[in-house]
XYZ file of C-alpha atoms in Angstrom:
400
model
C -20.629 199.992 81.701
C -16.920 199.394 81.157
C -15.685 200.047 77.649
C -13.357 197.601 75.923
C -9.844 198.951 75.382
C -8.931 199.439 71.709
C -5.533 200.469 70.351
C -5.978 202.567 67.207
C -3.070 203.050 64.830
C -3.990 205.932 62.537
C -1.972 206.463 59.360
C -2.249 209.710 57.443
C -4.223 212.725 58.730
C -4.518 212.937 62.477
C -8.236 213.652 62.822
C -11.068 212.248 64.855
C -13.172 210.829 62.029
C -15.066 208.249 64.142
C -16.691 209.893 67.171
C -19.071 206.934 67.501
C -16.110 204.631 68.092
C -15.011 206.869 70.964
C -18.450 206.431 72.514
C -18.390 202.642 72.158
C -14.748 201.888 73.076
C -11.916 203.168 75.231
C -9.574 204.143 72.378
C -5.861 204.858 72.631
C -4.623 206.484 69.442
C -1.045 206.225 68.080
C 0.457 207.293 64.760
C 3.422 204.929 64.266
C 3.667 201.126 64.274
C 6.492 201.367 66.805
C 4.287 203.259 69.262
C 1.522 200.710 68.731
C 3.833 197.809 69.526
C 5.281 199.604 72.535
C 1.840 200.268 74.046
C 0.630 196.764 73.208
C 3.475 195.349 75.298
C 2.695 197.545 78.284
C -1.134 197.494 78.319
C -3.915 195.019 77.808
C -5.967 195.710 74.687
C -8.716 193.590 73.203
C -8.022 194.588 69.596
C -5.697 196.709 67.439
C -7.379 198.784 64.723
C -5.185 199.882 61.814
C -6.787 202.910 60.103
C -5.487 203.111 56.507
C -8.402 205.096 55.062
C -6.065 207.989 54.079
C -3.547 205.699 52.341
C -4.263 205.508 48.593
C -3.388 203.084 47.116
C -3.579 200.732 50.082
C -0.234 199.989 51.722
C -0.304 197.046 54.134
C 3.346 197.294 55.166
C 2.400 198.777 58.554
C 0.041 195.839 59.170
C 2.784 193.425 58.178
C 5.199 195.094 60.585
C 2.685 194.807 63.400
C 1.828 191.171 62.706
C 5.501 190.188 62.454
C 5.894 191.070 66.132
C 4.529 187.676 67.173
C 5.469 188.092 70.824
C 3.096 191.088 71.008
C 0.397 190.225 68.465
C 0.160 186.465 69.019
C -3.142 186.712 70.914
C -4.176 190.189 69.761
C -6.492 190.529 66.722
C -5.870 193.191 64.054
C -8.725 194.963 62.245
C -7.952 197.018 59.117
C -9.922 200.089 58.038
C -9.049 200.457 54.361
C -9.565 202.928 51.533
C -9.991 200.062 49.058
C -12.781 197.607 48.514
C -10.893 195.538 45.925
C -10.836 191.767 46.301
C -7.073 191.686 45.733
C -6.451 194.023 48.663
C -8.753 191.939 50.904
C -6.898 188.765 49.967
C -3.530 190.371 50.655
C -4.750 191.483 54.078
C -6.061 188.052 55.008
C -2.827 186.427 53.822
C -0.982 188.636 56.298
C -3.253 187.372 59.084
C -5.626 190.262 59.846
C -8.813 189.366 61.687
C -11.169 191.621 59.683
C -11.024 193.975 56.710
C -13.445 196.925 56.529
C -13.760 198.822 53.279
C -14.554 202.536 52.776
C -18.284 202.040 52.117
C -19.079 200.400 55.446
C -21.015 202.708 57.805
C -19.484 203.509 61.160
C -22.240 201.632 63.037
C -21.256 198.418 61.251
C -17.568 199.180 61.867
C -18.261 199.369 65.616
C -20.333 196.193 65.484
C -17.647 194.243 63.643
C -14.938 195.472 65.994
C -17.139 194.325 68.900
C -17.613 190.968 67.162
C -13.846 190.631 66.763
C -13.437 191.365 70.470
C -16.055 188.726 71.326
C -14.272 186.208 69.107
C -11.016 186.991 70.884
C -12.613 186.565 74.335
C -14.153 183.269 73.242
C -10.803 182.087 71.859
C -9.074 182.963 75.147
C -11.725 181.067 77.107
C -11.406 178.098 74.771
C -7.634 178.187 75.141
C -7.955 178.230 78.926
C -10.358 175.292 78.774
C -8.043 173.380 76.469
C -5.125 173.980 78.816
C -7.261 172.850 81.761
C -8.386 169.774 79.812
C -4.780 169.042 78.883
C -3.661 169.358 82.505
C -6.575 167.171 83.578
C -5.678 164.556 80.959
C -2.066 164.459 82.124
C -3.249 164.262 85.722
C -5.575 161.355 84.886
C -2.812 159.583 82.979
C -0.466 160.039 85.923
C -3.119 158.842 88.385
C -3.849 155.826 86.199
C -0.163 155.028 86.081
C 0.028 155.253 89.876
C -3.091 153.119 90.233
C -1.716 150.511 87.841
C 1.565 150.386 89.737
C -0.298 149.970 93.041
C -2.503 147.191 91.669
C 0.505 145.333 90.276
C 2.154 145.615 93.697
C -0.924 144.359 95.539
C -1.193 141.439 93.103
C 2.440 140.515 93.540
C 2.666 141.000 97.289
C 0.950 137.653 97.936
C 3.895 135.812 96.366
C 6.438 137.242 98.833
C 7.615 134.546 101.231
C 9.934 136.673 103.383
C 10.613 140.265 104.373
C 13.460 140.750 101.894
C 11.243 139.883 98.936
C 8.453 142.057 100.330
C 10.758 145.059 100.771
C 12.289 144.768 97.297
C 8.846 144.545 95.692
C 7.768 147.636 97.646
C 10.739 149.683 96.457
C 10.153 148.628 92.838
C 6.570 149.896 93.076
C 7.784 153.060 94.823
C 10.111 153.873 91.909
C 7.087 155.225 90.011
C 6.859 158.183 92.435
C 10.471 159.399 92.117
C 11.083 159.641 95.867
C 13.795 158.170 98.094
C 12.635 156.318 101.187
C 13.573 154.172 104.162
C 11.317 151.287 105.171
C 10.908 149.532 108.503
C 8.877 146.303 108.877
C 8.262 145.041 112.409
C 7.214 141.408 112.399
C 6.676 139.291 115.515
C 10.043 137.631 114.948
C 12.330 140.410 113.661
C 12.587 144.083 112.734
C 13.630 144.583 109.112
C 15.044 147.966 108.021
C 15.637 148.510 104.307
C 16.750 151.076 101.769
C 16.202 150.703 98.035
C 19.543 148.874 97.791
C 18.428 146.296 100.351
C 20.729 147.581 103.113
C 19.772 149.503 106.263
C 20.849 152.881 107.668
C 21.264 153.143 111.427
C 19.991 156.703 111.898
C 16.873 156.188 109.772
C 16.207 152.885 111.540
C 16.338 154.559 114.951
C 14.101 157.431 113.822
C 11.472 155.110 112.369
C 11.382 152.949 115.492
C 11.110 155.951 117.824
C 8.406 157.636 115.694
C 6.278 154.543 115.039
C 3.710 155.667 117.606
C 3.694 159.312 116.469
C 0.557 159.164 114.307
C -0.382 158.346 110.751
C 1.664 161.182 109.168
C 4.583 163.120 110.640
C 5.749 166.002 108.397
C 8.945 167.970 108.914
C 10.302 170.042 106.056
C 10.399 168.027 102.858
C 10.371 164.776 104.850
C 7.378 162.704 105.889
C 7.081 159.652 108.124
C 4.103 157.398 107.402
C 3.019 154.831 110.031
C 0.530 152.033 109.588
C 0.310 148.913 111.718
C 3.669 147.151 111.772
C 5.181 149.287 108.969
C 6.819 152.734 108.943
C 8.126 154.678 105.941
C 10.405 157.720 105.811
C 10.084 159.776 102.599
C 13.068 162.111 102.317
C 12.129 164.302 99.323
C 8.413 165.054 99.294
C 7.336 167.325 96.373
C 6.287 170.184 98.658
C 6.181 172.656 95.730
C 3.566 170.607 93.848
C 0.394 170.254 95.914
C -1.240 167.755 93.567
C 1.799 165.496 93.405
C 2.368 165.902 97.137
C -1.112 164.577 97.855
C -0.726 161.787 95.280
C 2.531 160.593 96.862
C 0.952 160.541 100.316
C -2.183 158.714 99.206
C -0.468 156.143 97.006
C 2.430 155.346 99.321
C -0.083 154.838 102.114
C -1.922 152.274 99.961
C 1.394 150.490 99.365
C 2.170 150.487 103.099
C -1.243 148.965 103.821
C -0.383 146.132 101.421
C 2.986 145.609 103.100
C 1.360 145.540 106.544
C -1.274 143.021 105.432
C 1.365 140.699 103.957
C 3.559 141.138 107.034
C 0.714 139.971 109.268
C 0.037 137.055 106.914
C 3.717 136.034 107.083
C 3.584 136.223 110.892
C 0.489 134.021 110.936
C 2.147 131.594 108.529
C 5.224 131.482 110.743
C 3.069 130.806 113.795
C 1.278 128.017 111.944
C 4.640 126.491 111.032
C 5.701 126.644 114.666
C 2.427 125.050 115.756
C 2.851 122.365 113.113
C 6.394 121.643 114.265
C 5.205 121.523 117.873
C 2.397 119.175 116.862
C 4.823 116.960 114.963
C 7.194 116.874 117.930
C 4.295 116.124 120.285
C 3.129 113.364 117.987
C 6.594 111.862 117.832
C 6.930 112.067 121.622
C 3.514 110.471 122.162
C 4.338 107.750 119.656
C 7.658 107.100 121.367
C 5.999 106.946 124.789
C 3.307 104.648 123.414
C 5.972 102.373 121.967
C 7.816 102.294 125.299
C 4.582 101.614 127.184
C 3.680 98.853 124.774
C 7.090 97.230 125.058
C 7.036 97.521 128.851
C 3.505 96.145 128.942
C 4.519 93.154 126.815
C 7.524 92.488 129.037
C 5.360 92.593 132.165
C 2.775 90.278 130.618
C 5.413 87.770 129.512
C 7.040 87.880 132.941
C 3.692 87.268 134.654
C 2.874 84.348 132.376
C 6.278 82.805 132.893
C 6.009 83.220 136.680
C 2.546 81.668 136.801
C 3.551 78.750 134.568
C 6.666 78.120 136.693
C 4.543 78.213 139.839
C 2.031 75.722 138.395
C 4.826 73.427 137.243
C 6.430 73.444 140.692
C 3.078 72.644 142.323
C 2.499 69.709 139.972
C 5.980 68.358 140.675
C 5.654 68.749 144.455
C 2.207 67.254 144.941
C 3.272 63.576 144.748
C 5.745 64.012 147.624
C 3.317 65.743 149.965
C 1.371 62.628 150.941
C -1.965 64.285 150.214
C -5.188 62.565 149.597
C -6.468 62.210 146.089
C -9.058 64.895 146.716
C -6.429 67.320 148.007
C -4.157 66.599 145.056
C -7.042 67.273 142.654
C -7.769 70.571 144.407
C -4.217 71.828 144.090
C -3.915 70.711 140.448
C -7.209 72.438 139.583
C -6.097 75.673 141.247
C -2.785 75.640 139.363
C -4.437 74.902 136.032
C -7.055 77.659 136.585
C -4.324 80.169 137.421
C -2.485 79.380 134.181
C -5.714 79.530 132.146
C -6.854 82.867 133.605
C -3.391 84.339 133.131
C -3.487 83.347 129.440
C -6.883 85.031 129.057
C -5.534 88.246 130.572
C -2.553 88.061 128.224
C -4.916 87.720 125.243
C -6.741 90.847 126.385
C -3.373 92.573 126.497
C -2.907 91.725 122.821
C -6.126 93.621 122.050
C -4.803 96.678 123.895
C -1.637 96.422 121.814
C -3.714 96.462 118.620
C -5.430 99.659 119.768
C -2.037 101.280 120.367
C -0.942 100.172 116.906
C -4.005 101.678 115.200
C -3.542 104.953 117.094
C 0.103 105.089 116.006
C -0.848 104.463 112.364
C -3.504 107.214 112.500
C -0.946 109.703 113.838
C 1.470 108.756 111.043
C -1.240 109.348 108.429
C -2.086 112.725 109.993
C 1.563 113.810 109.738
C 1.725 112.630 106.132
C -1.400 114.675 105.351
C 0.272 117.806 106.737
C 3.298 117.187 104.517
C 1.034 116.672 101.476
C -0.759 119.970 102.194
C 2.580 121.807 102.405
C 3.720 120.332 99.091
C 0.426 121.306 97.432
C 0.656 124.889 98.720
C 4.259 125.207 97.519
C 3.334 123.787 94.095
C 0.458 126.242 93.702
C 2.655 129.156 94.795
C 5.371 128.269 92.265
C 2.776 127.812 89.514
C 1.102 131.138 90.323
C 4.436 132.949 90.473
C 5.552 131.554 87.100
C 2.241 132.574 85.527
C 2.426 136.087 86.937
C 6.040 136.539 85.815
C 5.503 134.997 82.393
C 2.204 136.669 81.486
C 2.126 139.968 83.358
C -1.034 141.991 82.813
C -0.603 145.597 81.757
C -3.481 147.415 83.422
C -2.668 150.921 82.159
């Protein structure tokens, strides 16, 4: 069984008066306060015992000298063996800061027990101190993580209000300011490649590196620099905290969450841009169809009018020519009936053409209403976006 190390400062006669203590503890004996302090600096002791049993009346100046050396005795208890059992002497000792005071009438077995108890108290205090330090570090870590989480949530809430890559990049760098790192960002949309620094500008070398390393994997580490790739977004972190493992991991995890948000919004902006292009194409197609329909309708009306005029002219000429043809009455009736029927049937066909024109007109009106509905939807979306943005900027929610 290992014995606890005890530093014994013995004042007065240099004798071994406590053989039982030598059996219970690993005792190092000194005879001056200076030697006690010197050994306490160099070795690890669980307790310092100050033996003043030969000093009558009690003189606590040696104890005071030891306790004043706070750099040595800060975490080291002091037990006094005294020649006095007076209350005044006990109070003076406790005012100095001793851990225990043992009078002359206490048997050696109890002295050993109380020294052991003082050692146990010291061990428990050290364990409690270690736990408090661990709890304090954990609390600071939780506070830091909560701050990071709050910053990420605020970013993910605000990212939906970004209407272009410049706004998206600036919002990303504002969220990234919580991590105290300098970065370069590259966003590759279907329509452009946007490279950004925190100041909104781009650096050529970093832009080339990010584009060439975009297929190199999720994380690419070299020195204190890290390239993070996800989807259509790449990030170069220039000053990773490589000396702090916890912060290093936090920066990687949290910046990756931010990049995921940027990539999701980038894809949404691409889809929105494609929808705008499809809408514009649909509007152009509608206008072209409407124009063609108008031209067809006008041409159709011209043809119908020309046919009617031609038929009426033909019938009129026949009626005028019949009297000079020397035809019988029956023959004249036949020709007049044929001419009249031709005019009548032509008018019926023309009336049917008017119905076709009405169909064209209704189709044109329906297309106009469809285009107006698209414009109304765009205005409603813009109004909701402005309203949501003003609410988020005016009444921001503090999560942490």
